């Protein structure tokens, strides 16, 4: 097994390398400078390695940078530029800040408060989980951390409290239902804020290159109507087609009450964390009013947490997810930036545009959206999918005549929603699937049904809403 | 105690802040732009907080950046620029690579080989430890990791083998002597390569601003003669004035033999690690010949280690020292860069120069060197000292007429050597002092004696050597 894994790694690496090499040795397309073509070869190689999971993304990123440097495709300054990119640091800082939400117990407290409020029935409980997730989404850019660090422990505690566990064969009592709602919900909440999924800022940055400016505030405005609609409807639909056996849950309210009593009143650190959280969301949402960049606000928030000792420096250093994200996200963003700067993106757009002008954009937009969504069956991470396909699909849609903002937003939200198709499609998937509460058949079936629901909501209601608020 | 620590932190933070605020509110010196003066206020505040150890350096760095951003003294791009600095990444990458030297066992093997070669006598053993340290120094930029991760375990194993332990009151048998040699040696080896101490690249960068170009190769050439002389003489001197009770150690050779037998032949990972190590040192030393930047070489080396699986990505993420260094070193370097770019360094130099032109440079250089060295009694880290004083001392010396290269090199080497004055002066100090093998009185006495030896060697022999090779 270990042996095969080693071999597999080398085979995949060699395939990725050969693809890049073949491109490298072919002549550059007309109008594209040599350097741009070479960078594209490195980029394609990198994406292939990521999609085929040759190594963890960070390791692939290091190799990609090394190759770009050794071949002198990029200068040192260019190759390292991603690590001082303010979008990357927004994500990194939000990772650190989210550590405080988890470690102070504020996240858990929020979950129990919602449970106490809504926990009379199984359906209410499921909304409680979703409300917690939604509340925390703006400041926790790792949907995996949110799912694994806050929602999962609550889900797991609840399931146990109702004797509903995979090991006992009693999942369907309540655990199966809650697991699916938590999972589907996490994919929706991650779509709702610029800072609720690590890949969202990358989308913002790629969209900007295509001329579509998205701010923290405009992202939130665009998502609020379809997002809330999804979050309201999804539990109802799952409740209908995949119902829990237990429907009334007075114990849950009692449990929440008990847990909150054990926690006692809000502690000093929780108050500080809550204040910083409110401050940050306020500054982020009011970016155009306050004229403070989101990254500046986050740096300021983290400084407060460090000075007050809510977080200490050791916590920061141990936050592996942040460093990991910095390396791979920084590298991908850097590659995308230089593909743009070297004119590669431009040449490609021109070529595509030359071929498709004149087609009916509505049909094209619809078809391309669906292809983008369902191609996620072949991806094991949102980020790999976004890096590989967001930019070309956006260019293609715009070339077809789709209003740029409509195209950018649809693809942006789909880049989160499609994670719920499979049991490997995004970070939370393996966590929730790993509970064993939902069979793989049910998982895929529900994944498909909800995808249809989400597509209708975001494509139809969404585009109408964005028209209404004047986005396109 | 905990309470007092909390209070102390706030008091120190407030003092640092007030100093900065007082500067901020005072008018800028003539000829200095407002923005530069404000940045200097933030910088001085930061250095005070670091020297007084308000918080770990990384946390202070975050606060410094937050203040610079919120006050709009720096733009986001400027404030984050340190994190994509190639010098910072050289250090960060070397941290990762050094993890491989430790985890593959290559470092330990080297130590045992030297022990087998030189371990017949206590003096020989001490040279064995120093040789190990020196051999690994070029690729392990954390002198603390080298001391703590490789030398310390060997030292500790040897002491036990000879029943020489602080707990038994038998330190003087052999442990006291070896501890002092290992400690003093580590401060010398850290002075010998651009990549053997995290602060050395910062020195290179500050020196460049004063017009002195130092490469990996020229650093090594400059240090080789005084460095080897120090490494040869120091054990002899300590042996003379602080002798071990046991002088013949045939057991050590046997122990080394035994340990090497247990380790078996070099494993695949060790061979790869060794090859990468040799490749890197070759590329670094031959920078001007190969035209490959040291950071590019390091990135390439790390890529090899990741592809071959000698290091895996988890190891990298857990390498807290690297991330820590990236943040604080990146921030300090960024601040120093903008002090220079905003003309602060220039104005200061002009002012100083106006006052001191005409004095005898030889005396001034000598006195300033000694003041720089012995002021380290007041510092708990090389880095804090370098950040605070390297630049002003260099400017002052040059203003006095000292040949720039001579000034830059002397201060550079002293910035490592002075760490051995006290039991808190540099990273390895608390590690070795913590063994309890050397009393505090002996520690300080030996620290002072060796400092005199080092100063004579590096100031007299060093400057002659640098003259000989044409550096000044």
PDB file of N, CA, C and O in Angstrom, chain A residues 9-10 55-56 58-59 63 65-66 69 72 76 80 83-84 86 89 268 291 293 296 299 306-309 313-314 317-318 320 323-324 326-327, chain B residues 9-10 55-56 58-59 63 65-66 69 72 76 80 83-84 86 89 268 291 293 296 299 306-309 313-314 317-318 320 323-324 326-327:
ATOM      1  N   UNK A   9       2.750   8.383  -6.664  1.00  0.00           N
ATOM      2  CA  UNK A   9       3.237   9.756  -6.593  1.00  0.00           C
ATOM      3  C   UNK A   9       4.215  10.049  -7.726  1.00  0.00           C
ATOM      4  O   UNK A   9       4.080  11.048  -8.431  1.00  0.00           O
ATOM      5  N   UNK A  10       5.172   9.135  -7.924  1.00  0.00           N
ATOM      6  CA  UNK A  10       6.166   9.379  -8.967  1.00  0.00           C
ATOM      7  C   UNK A  10       5.529   9.347 -10.353  1.00  0.00           C
ATOM      8  O   UNK A  10       5.858  10.157 -11.217  1.00  0.00           O
ATOM      9  N   UNK A  55       1.065  15.274  -4.685  1.00  0.00           N
ATOM     10  CA  UNK A  55       1.559  15.548  -3.338  1.00  0.00           C
ATOM     11  C   UNK A  55       0.594  16.571  -2.750  1.00  0.00           C
ATOM     12  O   UNK A  55      -0.275  17.071  -3.453  1.00  0.00           O
ATOM     13  N   UNK A  56       0.743  16.915  -1.458  1.00  0.00           N
ATOM     14  CA  UNK A  56      -0.083  18.003  -0.936  1.00  0.00           C
ATOM     15  C   UNK A  56       0.170  19.274  -1.754  1.00  0.00           C
ATOM     16  O   UNK A  56       1.268  19.469  -2.285  1.00  0.00           O
ATOM     17  N   UNK A  58       0.795  22.298  -1.092  1.00  0.00           N
ATOM     18  CA  UNK A  58       1.932  23.136  -0.714  1.00  0.00           C
ATOM     19  C   UNK A  58       3.228  22.627  -1.317  1.00  0.00           C
ATOM     20  O   UNK A  58       4.048  23.397  -1.818  1.00  0.00           O
ATOM     21  N   UNK A  59       3.421  21.317  -1.283  1.00  0.00           N
ATOM     22  CA  UNK A  59       4.638  20.723  -1.831  1.00  0.00           C
ATOM     23  C   UNK A  59       4.699  20.934  -3.344  1.00  0.00           C
ATOM     24  O   UNK A  59       5.753  21.261  -3.904  1.00  0.00           O
ATOM     25  N   UNK A  63       7.575  23.013  -5.665  1.00  0.00           N
ATOM     26  CA  UNK A  63       8.218  22.486  -6.870  1.00  0.00           C
ATOM     27  C   UNK A  63       7.951  23.421  -8.055  1.00  0.00           C
ATOM     28  O   UNK A  63       8.860  23.731  -8.841  1.00  0.00           O
ATOM     29  N   UNK A  65       7.391  26.622  -8.038  1.00  0.00           N
ATOM     30  CA  UNK A  65       8.221  27.824  -7.909  1.00  0.00           C
ATOM     31  C   UNK A  65       9.667  27.502  -8.274  1.00  0.00           C
ATOM     32  O   UNK A  65      10.332  28.258  -8.992  1.00  0.00           O
ATOM     33  N   UNK A  66      10.157  26.366  -7.781  1.00  0.00           N
ATOM     34  CA  UNK A  66      11.537  25.982  -8.073  1.00  0.00           C
ATOM     35  C   UNK A  66      11.758  25.874  -9.578  1.00  0.00           C
ATOM     36  O   UNK A  66      12.748  26.383 -10.109  1.00  0.00           O
ATOM     37  N   UNK A  69      11.785  29.219 -11.263  1.00  0.00           N
ATOM     38  CA  UNK A  69      13.014  29.964 -10.961  1.00  0.00           C
ATOM     39  C   UNK A  69      14.214  29.421 -11.724  1.00  0.00           C
ATOM     40  O   UNK A  69      14.978  30.175 -12.328  1.00  0.00           O
ATOM     41  N   UNK A  72      14.343  30.233 -15.170  1.00  0.00           N
ATOM     42  CA  UNK A  72      14.336  31.692 -15.337  1.00  0.00           C
ATOM     43  C   UNK A  72      13.062  32.200 -16.026  1.00  0.00           C
ATOM     44  O   UNK A  72      13.074  33.231 -16.705  1.00  0.00           O
ATOM     45  N   UNK A  76      13.149  35.983  -9.024  1.00  0.00           N
ATOM     46  CA  UNK A  76      12.907  35.684  -7.611  1.00  0.00           C
ATOM     47  C   UNK A  76      11.792  36.572  -7.053  1.00  0.00           C
ATOM     48  O   UNK A  76      10.904  36.106  -6.354  1.00  0.00           O
ATOM     49  N   UNK A  80       8.210  35.045  -5.641  1.00  0.00           N
ATOM     50  CA  UNK A  80       7.861  35.108  -4.218  1.00  0.00           C
ATOM     51  C   UNK A  80       6.750  36.113  -3.939  1.00  0.00           C
ATOM     52  O   UNK A  80       6.275  36.228  -2.808  1.00  0.00           O
ATOM     53  N   UNK A  83       3.554  35.744  -1.687  1.00  0.00           N
ATOM     54  CA  UNK A  83       3.604  35.652  -0.223  1.00  0.00           C
ATOM     55  C   UNK A  83       3.443  37.000   0.469  1.00  0.00           C
ATOM     56  O   UNK A  83       3.367  37.059   1.692  1.00  0.00           O
ATOM     57  N   UNK A  84       3.454  38.075  -0.305  1.00  0.00           N
ATOM     58  CA  UNK A  84       3.163  39.365   0.333  1.00  0.00           C
ATOM     59  C   UNK A  84       1.882  39.946  -0.264  1.00  0.00           C
ATOM     60  O   UNK A  84       1.589  41.106  -0.077  1.00  0.00           O
ATOM     61  N   UNK A  86      -1.832  40.939  -0.488  1.00  0.00           N
ATOM     62  CA  UNK A  86      -2.732  41.283   0.619  1.00  0.00           C
ATOM     63  C   UNK A  86      -3.950  40.366   0.683  1.00  0.00           C
ATOM     64  O   UNK A  86      -4.527  40.167   1.756  1.00  0.00           O
ATOM     65  N   UNK A  89      -2.849  37.379   2.608  1.00  0.00           N
ATOM     66  CA  UNK A  89      -2.732  37.682   4.035  1.00  0.00           C
ATOM     67  C   UNK A  89      -4.088  37.883   4.701  1.00  0.00           C
ATOM     68  O   UNK A  89      -4.240  37.631   5.889  1.00  0.00           O
ATOM     69  N   UNK A 268     -13.864  36.851  29.985  1.00  0.00           N
ATOM     70  CA  UNK A 268     -13.162  38.023  29.427  1.00  0.00           C
ATOM     71  C   UNK A 268     -12.718  37.783  27.993  1.00  0.00           C
ATOM     72  O   UNK A 268     -12.987  38.585  27.096  1.00  0.00           O
ATOM     73  N   UNK A 291     -12.934  53.187   4.370  1.00  0.00           N
ATOM     74  CA  UNK A 291     -11.685  53.280   3.601  1.00  0.00           C
ATOM     75  C   UNK A 291     -10.534  52.534   4.279  1.00  0.00           C
ATOM     76  O   UNK A 291      -9.403  52.993   4.297  1.00  0.00           O
ATOM     77  N   UNK A 293      -8.717  48.889   4.234  1.00  0.00           N
ATOM     78  CA  UNK A 293      -8.651  47.635   3.491  1.00  0.00           C
ATOM     79  C   UNK A 293      -8.944  46.458   4.416  1.00  0.00           C
ATOM     80  O   UNK A 293      -8.572  46.488   5.596  1.00  0.00           O
ATOM     81  N   UNK A 296      -5.951  45.209   6.317  1.00  0.00           N
ATOM     82  CA  UNK A 296      -5.555  46.122   7.400  1.00  0.00           C
ATOM     83  C   UNK A 296      -6.427  45.878   8.621  1.00  0.00           C
ATOM     84  O   UNK A 296      -5.934  45.789   9.748  1.00  0.00           O
ATOM     85  N   UNK A 299      -5.418  42.669  10.283  1.00  0.00           N
ATOM     86  CA  UNK A 299      -4.144  42.805  10.995  1.00  0.00           C
ATOM     87  C   UNK A 299      -4.373  43.502  12.334  1.00  0.00           C
ATOM     88  O   UNK A 299      -3.819  43.128  13.361  1.00  0.00           O
ATOM     89  N   UNK A 306      -3.682  39.555  20.164  1.00  0.00           N
ATOM     90  CA  UNK A 306      -2.352  39.228  20.692  1.00  0.00           C
ATOM     91  C   UNK A 306      -2.018  40.076  21.920  1.00  0.00           C
ATOM     92  O   UNK A 306      -1.500  39.577  22.918  1.00  0.00           O
ATOM     93  N   UNK A 307      -2.320  41.376  21.831  1.00  0.00           N
ATOM     94  CA  UNK A 307      -2.002  42.270  22.953  1.00  0.00           C
ATOM     95  C   UNK A 307      -2.793  41.859  24.186  1.00  0.00           C
ATOM     96  O   UNK A 307      -2.259  41.801  25.291  1.00  0.00           O
ATOM     97  N   UNK A 308      -4.069  41.528  23.993  1.00  0.00           N
ATOM     98  CA  UNK A 308      -4.904  41.169  25.141  1.00  0.00           C
ATOM     99  C   UNK A 308      -4.671  39.730  25.588  1.00  0.00           C
ATOM    100  O   UNK A 308      -5.237  39.297  26.572  1.00  0.00           O
ATOM    101  N   UNK A 309      -3.859  39.010  24.855  1.00  0.00           N
ATOM    102  CA  UNK A 309      -3.558  37.644  25.262  1.00  0.00           C
ATOM    103  C   UNK A 309      -4.669  36.640  24.954  1.00  0.00           C
ATOM    104  O   UNK A 309      -4.607  35.504  25.412  1.00  0.00           O
ATOM    105  N   UNK A 313       1.313  33.852  20.808  1.00  0.00           N
ATOM    106  CA  UNK A 313       2.085  33.659  19.580  1.00  0.00           C
ATOM    107  C   UNK A 313       2.252  32.190  19.219  1.00  0.00           C
ATOM    108  O   UNK A 313       2.319  31.811  18.062  1.00  0.00           O
ATOM    109  N   UNK A 314       2.305  31.337  20.244  1.00  0.00           N
ATOM    110  CA  UNK A 314       2.426  29.891  20.008  1.00  0.00           C
ATOM    111  C   UNK A 314       1.221  29.363  19.229  1.00  0.00           C
ATOM    112  O   UNK A 314       1.342  28.525  18.350  1.00  0.00           O
ATOM    113  N   UNK A 317       1.700  30.139  15.624  1.00  0.00           N
ATOM    114  CA  UNK A 317       2.700  29.307  14.947  1.00  0.00           C
ATOM    115  C   UNK A 317       2.184  27.900  14.690  1.00  0.00           C
ATOM    116  O   UNK A 317       2.584  27.239  13.744  1.00  0.00           O
ATOM    117  N   UNK A 318       1.287  27.441  15.566  1.00  0.00           N
ATOM    118  CA  UNK A 318       0.763  26.082  15.418  1.00  0.00           C
ATOM    119  C   UNK A 318      -0.395  26.007  14.422  1.00  0.00           C
ATOM    120  O   UNK A 318      -0.900  24.919  14.150  1.00  0.00           O
ATOM    121  N   UNK A 320      -1.307  25.443  11.469  1.00  0.00           N
ATOM    122  CA  UNK A 320      -0.720  24.920  10.234  1.00  0.00           C
ATOM    123  C   UNK A 320      -1.527  25.261   8.988  1.00  0.00           C
ATOM    124  O   UNK A 320      -0.976  25.507   7.923  1.00  0.00           O
ATOM    125  N   UNK A 323      -0.432  28.550   7.393  1.00  0.00           N
ATOM    126  CA  UNK A 323       0.847  28.524   6.669  1.00  0.00           C
ATOM    127  C   UNK A 323       0.712  27.733   5.377  1.00  0.00           C
ATOM    128  O   UNK A 323       1.258  28.092   4.341  1.00  0.00           O
ATOM    129  N   UNK A 324      -0.023  26.628   5.481  1.00  0.00           N
ATOM    130  CA  UNK A 324      -0.278  25.813   4.303  1.00  0.00           C
ATOM    131  C   UNK A 324      -0.945  26.653   3.220  1.00  0.00           C
ATOM    132  O   UNK A 324      -0.481  26.725   2.079  1.00  0.00           O
ATOM    133  N   UNK A 326      -1.060  29.834   2.953  1.00  0.00           N
ATOM    134  CA  UNK A 326      -0.192  30.896   2.456  1.00  0.00           C
ATOM    135  C   UNK A 326       0.663  30.386   1.306  1.00  0.00           C
ATOM    136  O   UNK A 326       0.787  31.045   0.274  1.00  0.00           O
ATOM    137  N   UNK A 327       1.232  29.199   1.453  1.00  0.00           N
ATOM    138  CA  UNK A 327       2.146  28.699   0.429  1.00  0.00           C
ATOM    139  C   UNK A 327       1.390  28.326  -0.849  1.00  0.00           C
ATOM    140  O   UNK A 327       1.710  28.810  -1.927  1.00  0.00           O
TER     141      UNK A 327
ATOM    142  N   UNK B   9       3.816  42.664  30.982  1.00  0.00           N
ATOM    143  CA  UNK B   9       3.607  42.784  29.547  1.00  0.00           C
ATOM    144  C   UNK B   9       2.921  44.104  29.199  1.00  0.00           C
ATOM    145  O   UNK B   9       3.363  44.833  28.307  1.00  0.00           O
ATOM    146  N   UNK B  10       1.850  44.422  29.935  1.00  0.00           N
ATOM    147  CA  UNK B  10       1.124  45.657  29.617  1.00  0.00           C
ATOM    148  C   UNK B  10       1.979  46.887  29.897  1.00  0.00           C
ATOM    149  O   UNK B  10       1.979  47.842  29.123  1.00  0.00           O
ATOM    150  N   UNK B  55       6.429  40.857  24.315  1.00  0.00           N
ATOM    151  CA  UNK B  55       5.752  39.664  23.806  1.00  0.00           C
ATOM    152  C   UNK B  55       6.780  38.964  22.919  1.00  0.00           C
ATOM    153  O   UNK B  55       7.847  39.512  22.668  1.00  0.00           O
ATOM    154  N   UNK B  56       6.473  37.768  22.433  1.00  0.00           N
ATOM    155  CA  UNK B  56       7.387  37.167  21.452  1.00  0.00           C
ATOM    156  C   UNK B  56       7.544  38.099  20.249  1.00  0.00           C
ATOM    157  O   UNK B  56       6.616  38.864  19.938  1.00  0.00           O
ATOM    158  N   UNK B  58       7.396  37.771  17.110  1.00  0.00           N
ATOM    159  CA  UNK B  58       6.402  37.679  16.048  1.00  0.00           C
ATOM    160  C   UNK B  58       5.155  38.489  16.380  1.00  0.00           C
ATOM    161  O   UNK B  58       4.605  39.195  15.533  1.00  0.00           O
ATOM    162  N   UNK B  59       4.715  38.414  17.630  1.00  0.00           N
ATOM    163  CA  UNK B  59       3.520  39.139  18.051  1.00  0.00           C
ATOM    164  C   UNK B  59       3.779  40.639  17.983  1.00  0.00           C
ATOM    165  O   UNK B  59       2.924  41.413  17.530  1.00  0.00           O
ATOM    166  N   UNK B  63       1.821  43.618  15.672  1.00  0.00           N
ATOM    167  CA  UNK B  63       1.313  44.889  16.196  1.00  0.00           C
ATOM    168  C   UNK B  63       1.964  46.055  15.455  1.00  0.00           C
ATOM    169  O   UNK B  63       1.287  47.022  15.069  1.00  0.00           O
ATOM    170  N   UNK B  65       3.108  46.143  12.415  1.00  0.00           N
ATOM    171  CA  UNK B  65       2.523  46.266  11.081  1.00  0.00           C
ATOM    172  C   UNK B  65       1.127  46.881  11.176  1.00  0.00           C
ATOM    173  O   UNK B  65       0.767  47.766  10.393  1.00  0.00           O
ATOM    174  N   UNK B  66       0.354  46.412  12.157  1.00  0.00           N
ATOM    175  CA  UNK B  66      -1.007  46.941  12.307  1.00  0.00           C
ATOM    176  C   UNK B  66      -0.962  48.445  12.531  1.00  0.00           C
ATOM    177  O   UNK B  66      -1.729  49.193  11.913  1.00  0.00           O
ATOM    178  N   UNK B  69      -0.055  50.317   9.417  1.00  0.00           N
ATOM    179  CA  UNK B  69      -1.151  50.312   8.434  1.00  0.00           C
ATOM    180  C   UNK B  69      -2.281  51.257   8.833  1.00  0.00           C
ATOM    181  O   UNK B  69      -2.759  52.047   8.029  1.00  0.00           O
ATOM    182  N   UNK B  72      -1.632  54.706   8.370  1.00  0.00           N
ATOM    183  CA  UNK B  72      -1.311  54.967   6.965  1.00  0.00           C
ATOM    184  C   UNK B  72       0.137  55.425   6.756  1.00  0.00           C
ATOM    185  O   UNK B  72       0.439  56.169   5.822  1.00  0.00           O
ATOM    186  N   UNK B  76      -0.457  48.853   2.321  1.00  0.00           N
ATOM    187  CA  UNK B  76      -0.531  47.405   2.512  1.00  0.00           C
ATOM    188  C   UNK B  76       0.619  46.711   1.786  1.00  0.00           C
ATOM    189  O   UNK B  76       1.261  45.811   2.318  1.00  0.00           O
ATOM    190  N   UNK B  80       3.532  44.525   3.774  1.00  0.00           N
ATOM    191  CA  UNK B  80       3.628  43.068   3.631  1.00  0.00           C
ATOM    192  C   UNK B  80       4.845  42.646   2.810  1.00  0.00           C
ATOM    193  O   UNK B  80       5.123  41.451   2.668  1.00  0.00           O
ATOM    194  N   UNK B  83       7.449  39.790   3.517  1.00  0.00           N
ATOM    195  CA  UNK B  83       7.122  38.368   3.455  1.00  0.00           C
ATOM    196  C   UNK B  83       7.408  37.749   2.096  1.00  0.00           C
ATOM    197  O   UNK B  83       7.280  36.533   1.922  1.00  0.00           O
ATOM    198  N   UNK B  84       7.751  38.575   1.115  1.00  0.00           N
ATOM    199  CA  UNK B  84       8.172  37.997  -0.159  1.00  0.00           C
ATOM    200  C   UNK B  84       9.627  38.371  -0.444  1.00  0.00           C
ATOM    201  O   UNK B  84      10.100  38.217  -1.554  1.00  0.00           O
ATOM    202  N   UNK B  86      13.438  37.931  -0.736  1.00  0.00           N
ATOM    203  CA  UNK B  86      14.171  36.693  -1.022  1.00  0.00           C
ATOM    204  C   UNK B  86      15.162  36.328   0.082  1.00  0.00           C
ATOM    205  O   UNK B  86      15.500  35.163   0.261  1.00  0.00           O
ATOM    206  N   UNK B  89      13.178  34.451   2.618  1.00  0.00           N
ATOM    207  CA  UNK B  89      12.865  33.103   2.150  1.00  0.00           C
ATOM    208  C   UNK B  89      14.087  32.206   2.125  1.00  0.00           C
ATOM    209  O   UNK B  89      13.969  30.989   2.274  1.00  0.00           O
ATOM    210  N   UNK B 268      18.820   5.500   2.283  1.00  0.00           N
ATOM    211  CA  UNK B 268      18.473   6.264   1.080  1.00  0.00           C
ATOM    212  C   UNK B 268      18.273   7.749   1.389  1.00  0.00           C
ATOM    213  O   UNK B 268      18.833   8.615   0.732  1.00  0.00           O
ATOM    214  N   UNK B 291      25.621  31.849 -11.233  1.00  0.00           N
ATOM    215  CA  UNK B 291      24.569  32.859 -11.475  1.00  0.00           C
ATOM    216  C   UNK B 291      23.195  32.355 -11.032  1.00  0.00           C
ATOM    217  O   UNK B 291      22.179  32.592 -11.695  1.00  0.00           O
ATOM    218  N   UNK B 293      20.751  32.512  -7.770  1.00  0.00           N
ATOM    219  CA  UNK B 293      20.589  33.170  -6.477  1.00  0.00           C
ATOM    220  C   UNK B 293      20.476  32.120  -5.371  1.00  0.00           C
ATOM    221  O   UNK B 293      19.904  31.053  -5.590  1.00  0.00           O
ATOM    222  N   UNK B 296      17.017  30.760  -4.876  1.00  0.00           N
ATOM    223  CA  UNK B 296      16.616  29.841  -5.943  1.00  0.00           C
ATOM    224  C   UNK B 296      17.199  28.455  -5.685  1.00  0.00           C
ATOM    225  O   UNK B 296      16.500  27.439  -5.805  1.00  0.00           O
ATOM    226  N   UNK B 299      15.316  26.807  -2.897  1.00  0.00           N
ATOM    227  CA  UNK B 299      13.983  26.370  -3.332  1.00  0.00           C
ATOM    228  C   UNK B 299      14.108  25.053  -4.107  1.00  0.00           C
ATOM    229  O   UNK B 299      13.298  24.143  -3.955  1.00  0.00           O
ATOM    230  N   UNK B 306      11.278  17.286  -1.164  1.00  0.00           N
ATOM    231  CA  UNK B 306       9.838  17.004  -1.134  1.00  0.00           C
ATOM    232  C   UNK B 306       9.465  15.928  -2.157  1.00  0.00           C
ATOM    233  O   UNK B 306       8.694  15.021  -1.864  1.00  0.00           O
ATOM    234  N   UNK B 307      10.021  16.039  -3.354  1.00  0.00           N
ATOM    235  CA  UNK B 307       9.697  15.062  -4.402  1.00  0.00           C
ATOM    236  C   UNK B 307      10.157  13.670  -3.986  1.00  0.00           C
ATOM    237  O   UNK B 307       9.439  12.686  -4.153  1.00  0.00           O
ATOM    238  N   UNK B 308      11.358  13.592  -3.415  1.00  0.00           N
ATOM    239  CA  UNK B 308      11.884  12.282  -3.026  1.00  0.00           C
ATOM    240  C   UNK B 308      11.291  11.787  -1.713  1.00  0.00           C
ATOM    241  O   UNK B 308      11.584  10.672  -1.280  1.00  0.00           O
ATOM    242  N   UNK B 309      10.516  12.623  -1.069  1.00  0.00           N
ATOM    243  CA  UNK B 309       9.880  12.196   0.170  1.00  0.00           C
ATOM    244  C   UNK B 309      10.801  12.196   1.384  1.00  0.00           C
ATOM    245  O   UNK B 309      10.440  11.687   2.442  1.00  0.00           O
ATOM    246  N   UNK B 313       5.247  17.243   3.462  1.00  0.00           N
ATOM    247  CA  UNK B 313       4.691  18.580   3.646  1.00  0.00           C
ATOM    248  C   UNK B 313       4.294  18.858   5.085  1.00  0.00           C
ATOM    249  O   UNK B 313       4.355  19.980   5.563  1.00  0.00           O
ATOM    250  N   UNK B 314       3.897  17.819   5.799  1.00  0.00           N
ATOM    251  CA  UNK B 314       3.535  17.978   7.215  1.00  0.00           C
ATOM    252  C   UNK B 314       4.732  18.467   8.029  1.00  0.00           C
ATOM    253  O   UNK B 314       4.593  19.307   8.912  1.00  0.00           O
ATOM    254  N   UNK B 317       5.066  22.135   7.555  1.00  0.00           N
ATOM    255  CA  UNK B 317       4.064  22.938   8.250  1.00  0.00           C
ATOM    256  C   UNK B 317       4.327  22.992   9.752  1.00  0.00           C
ATOM    257  O   UNK B 317       3.970  23.951  10.414  1.00  0.00           O
ATOM    258  N   UNK B 318       4.945  21.932  10.268  1.00  0.00           N
ATOM    259  CA  UNK B 318       5.209  21.886  11.708  1.00  0.00           C
ATOM    260  C   UNK B 318       6.485  22.634  12.093  1.00  0.00           C
ATOM    261  O   UNK B 318       6.825  22.712  13.270  1.00  0.00           O
ATOM    262  N   UNK B 320       7.781  25.281  13.133  1.00  0.00           N
ATOM    263  CA  UNK B 320       7.337  26.565  13.654  1.00  0.00           C
ATOM    264  C   UNK B 320       8.405  27.651  13.595  1.00  0.00           C
ATOM    265  O   UNK B 320       8.113  28.824  13.354  1.00  0.00           O
ATOM    266  N   UNK B 323       8.274  29.639  10.346  1.00  0.00           N
ATOM    267  CA  UNK B 323       7.171  30.608  10.216  1.00  0.00           C
ATOM    268  C   UNK B 323       7.379  31.782  11.136  1.00  0.00           C
ATOM    269  O   UNK B 323       7.112  32.938  10.795  1.00  0.00           O
ATOM    270  N   UNK B 324       7.850  31.468  12.348  1.00  0.00           N
ATOM    271  CA  UNK B 324       8.147  32.505  13.321  1.00  0.00           C
ATOM    272  C   UNK B 324       9.147  33.498  12.724  1.00  0.00           C
ATOM    273  O   UNK B 324       8.927  34.709  12.691  1.00  0.00           O
ATOM    274  N   UNK B 326       9.925  33.949   9.649  1.00  0.00           N
ATOM    275  CA  UNK B 326       9.386  34.681   8.513  1.00  0.00           C
ATOM    276  C   UNK B 326       8.669  35.944   8.983  1.00  0.00           C
ATOM    277  O   UNK B 326       8.870  37.023   8.424  1.00  0.00           O
ATOM    278  N   UNK B 327       7.862  35.818  10.016  1.00  0.00           N
ATOM    279  CA  UNK B 327       7.072  36.975  10.452  1.00  0.00           C
ATOM    280  C   UNK B 327       7.956  38.051  11.072  1.00  0.00           C
ATOM    281  O   UNK B 327       7.925  39.209  10.658  1.00  0.00           O
TER     282      UNK B 327
END
